[in-house]
Amino acid sequence: MINLILFGPPGSGKGTQAKNLVRRYELLHISTGDLFRYEMGNDTPLGLKAKSYIEKGQLVPDEVTIGMLKNKVDANPKVKGYIFDGFPRTVPQAEALDKLLKGKGQEVTALLALDVDDEEIVTRLLERGKTSGRKDDSNESTIRNRIEVYKSETTPVFDYYAKSDKSQMIKGLGLIPTIAKRLYRVIDKLK
Ligand code: AMP
């Protein structure tokens, strides 16, 4: 099994690249952002709880996020591996993921971080906001808040997995297929 964390700031291309990786490696893509948007779209209690945080560009509390992630993993046991996209975003989430996988005799294989600078992110997200219908993409101050949250709460997750030599930085600028090839080169060596 191969379990990847696709890491990087909002707008770094995680979702786009995850789609390529799913095809090539037959992994299950789990995006906590997508799961929250599904819940919000259906006005579920979980969706309603998450909504106020998401619209402000804040993180949804760990216990809510971890519970949702666990349900998704437990509901899909017969897979060749997972691509976690947008999770873990805090060190307690990383610890919970390690525990969850350990209970299944598994572990995180690698964390691959897409490196994109702040101004490029703001440009990309404002552009995406024109068509995505996502409130958190259409307001520049919300976008900048998400970048700050990423720096303060999420980058420690890179260091957490670097301790076991699992974290790698990948240049996230360039054409989509070029970035995909950079990822393939690293992942092919993991298998
Ligand atoms: P994303 O689509 O990954 O950019 O996520 C959109 C929003 O959902 C984030 O800005 C957070 O408010 C929330 N979210 C997604 N994943 C997580 C997570 N792992 N922990 C906390 N909040 C999350």
PDB file of N, CA, C and O in Angstrom, residues 1 3 28 30 70-82 104 106:
ATOM      1  N   MET A   1       0.841  -1.207   0.000  1.00  0.00           N
ATOM      2  CA  MET A   1       0.000   0.000   0.000  1.00  0.00           C
ATOM      3  C   MET A   1       0.872   1.251   0.000  1.00  0.00           C
ATOM      4  O   MET A   1       1.952   1.236   0.562  1.00  0.00           O
ATOM      5  N   ASN A   3       0.551   5.333   0.837  1.00  0.00           N
ATOM      6  CA  ASN A   3      -0.312   6.387   1.404  1.00  0.00           C
ATOM      7  C   ASN A   3       0.407   7.715   1.321  1.00  0.00           C
ATOM      8  O   ASN A   3       1.429   7.913   1.985  1.00  0.00           O
ATOM      9  N   LEU A  28      -7.120   5.968  -3.623  1.00  0.00           N
ATOM     10  CA  LEU A  28      -8.358   6.683  -3.294  1.00  0.00           C
ATOM     11  C   LEU A  28      -8.004   8.107  -2.850  1.00  0.00           C
ATOM     12  O   LEU A  28      -7.197   8.294  -1.942  1.00  0.00           O
ATOM     13  N   ILE A  30      -8.782  11.378  -0.978  1.00  0.00           N
ATOM     14  CA  ILE A  30      -9.642  11.909   0.083  1.00  0.00           C
ATOM     15  C   ILE A  30      -9.273  13.363   0.329  1.00  0.00           C
ATOM     16  O   ILE A  30      -8.178  13.674   0.805  1.00  0.00           O
ATOM     17  N   LYS A  70     -11.793   9.821   9.500  1.00  0.00           N
ATOM     18  CA  LYS A  70     -11.791   8.416   9.931  1.00  0.00           C
ATOM     19  C   LYS A  70     -12.943   7.656   9.283  1.00  0.00           C
ATOM     20  O   LYS A  70     -12.770   6.529   8.804  1.00  0.00           O
ATOM     21  N   ASN A  71     -14.121   8.284   9.277  1.00  0.00           N
ATOM     22  CA  ASN A  71     -15.290   7.630   8.665  1.00  0.00           C
ATOM     23  C   ASN A  71     -15.021   7.285   7.207  1.00  0.00           C
ATOM     24  O   ASN A  71     -15.367   6.211   6.732  1.00  0.00           O
ATOM     25  N   LYS A  72     -14.396   8.219   6.500  1.00  0.00           N
ATOM     26  CA  LYS A  72     -14.140   8.019   5.063  1.00  0.00           C
ATOM     27  C   LYS A  72     -13.121   6.887   4.849  1.00  0.00           C
ATOM     28  O   LYS A  72     -13.298   6.044   3.970  1.00  0.00           O
ATOM     29  N   VAL A  73     -12.080   6.870   5.657  1.00  0.00           N
ATOM     30  CA  VAL A  73     -11.057   5.817   5.524  1.00  0.00           C
ATOM     31  C   VAL A  73     -11.672   4.463   5.882  1.00  0.00           C
ATOM     32  O   VAL A  73     -11.518   3.483   5.146  1.00  0.00           O
ATOM     33  N   ASP A  74     -12.398   4.423   6.998  1.00  0.00           N
ATOM     34  CA  ASP A  74     -12.987   3.144   7.443  1.00  0.00           C
ATOM     35  C   ASP A  74     -14.012   2.615   6.437  1.00  0.00           C
ATOM     36  O   ASP A  74     -14.202   1.406   6.318  1.00  0.00           O
ATOM     37  N   ALA A  75     -14.656   3.519   5.712  1.00  0.00           N
ATOM     38  CA  ALA A  75     -15.674   3.085   4.749  1.00  0.00           C
ATOM     39  C   ALA A  75     -15.048   2.549   3.458  1.00  0.00           C
ATOM     40  O   ALA A  75     -15.744   1.986   2.615  1.00  0.00           O
ATOM     41  N   ASN A  76     -13.739   2.734   3.294  1.00  0.00           N
ATOM     42  CA  ASN A  76     -13.063   2.305   2.052  1.00  0.00           C
ATOM     43  C   ASN A  76     -11.813   1.493   2.358  1.00  0.00           C
ATOM     44  O   ASN A  76     -10.697   1.921   2.076  1.00  0.00           O
ATOM     45  N   PRO A  77     -11.984   0.300   2.946  1.00  0.00           N
ATOM     46  CA  PRO A  77     -10.804  -0.462   3.374  1.00  0.00           C
ATOM     47  C   PRO A  77     -10.056  -1.152   2.228  1.00  0.00           C
ATOM     48  O   PRO A  77      -8.861  -1.359   2.309  1.00  0.00           O
ATOM     49  N   LYS A  78     -10.790  -1.494   1.158  1.00  0.00           N
ATOM     50  CA  LYS A  78     -10.144  -2.322   0.122  1.00  0.00           C
ATOM     51  C   LYS A  78      -9.576  -1.467  -1.000  1.00  0.00           C
ATOM     52  O   LYS A  78     -10.046  -1.510  -2.131  1.00  0.00           O
ATOM     53  N   VAL A  79      -8.580  -0.682  -0.674  1.00  0.00           N
ATOM     54  CA  VAL A  79      -7.978   0.176  -1.705  1.00  0.00           C
ATOM     55  C   VAL A  79      -6.469  -0.082  -1.724  1.00  0.00           C
ATOM     56  O   VAL A  79      -5.913  -0.657  -0.791  1.00  0.00           O
ATOM     57  N   LYS A  80      -5.835   0.396  -2.810  1.00  0.00           N
ATOM     58  CA  LYS A  80      -4.383   0.191  -2.914  1.00  0.00           C
ATOM     59  C   LYS A  80      -3.613   1.222  -2.097  1.00  0.00           C
ATOM     60  O   LYS A  80      -2.397   1.165  -1.984  1.00  0.00           O
ATOM     61  N   GLY A  81      -4.337   2.203  -1.597  1.00  0.00           N
ATOM     62  CA  GLY A  81      -3.706   3.259  -0.808  1.00  0.00           C
ATOM     63  C   GLY A  81      -4.527   4.528  -0.914  1.00  0.00           C
ATOM     64  O   GLY A  81      -5.540   4.565  -1.626  1.00  0.00           O
ATOM     65  N   TYR A  82      -4.097   5.538  -0.197  1.00  0.00           N
ATOM     66  CA  TYR A  82      -4.861   6.789  -0.140  1.00  0.00           C
ATOM     67  C   TYR A  82      -3.987   7.969  -0.560  1.00  0.00           C
ATOM     68  O   TYR A  82      -2.780   7.970  -0.333  1.00  0.00           O
ATOM     69  N   LYS A 104      -4.281  -0.164  11.227  1.00  0.00           N
ATOM     70  CA  LYS A 104      -4.555  -1.003  10.054  1.00  0.00           C
ATOM     71  C   LYS A 104      -3.256  -1.628   9.531  1.00  0.00           C
ATOM     72  O   LYS A 104      -3.210  -2.119   8.396  1.00  0.00           O
ATOM     73  N   GLN A 106      -0.653   0.012   8.680  1.00  0.00           N
ATOM     74  CA  GLN A 106      -0.202   0.886   7.586  1.00  0.00           C
ATOM     75  C   GLN A 106       0.540   2.094   8.146  1.00  0.00           C
ATOM     76  O   GLN A 106       0.528   2.328   9.350  1.00  0.00           O
TER      77      GLN A 106
END
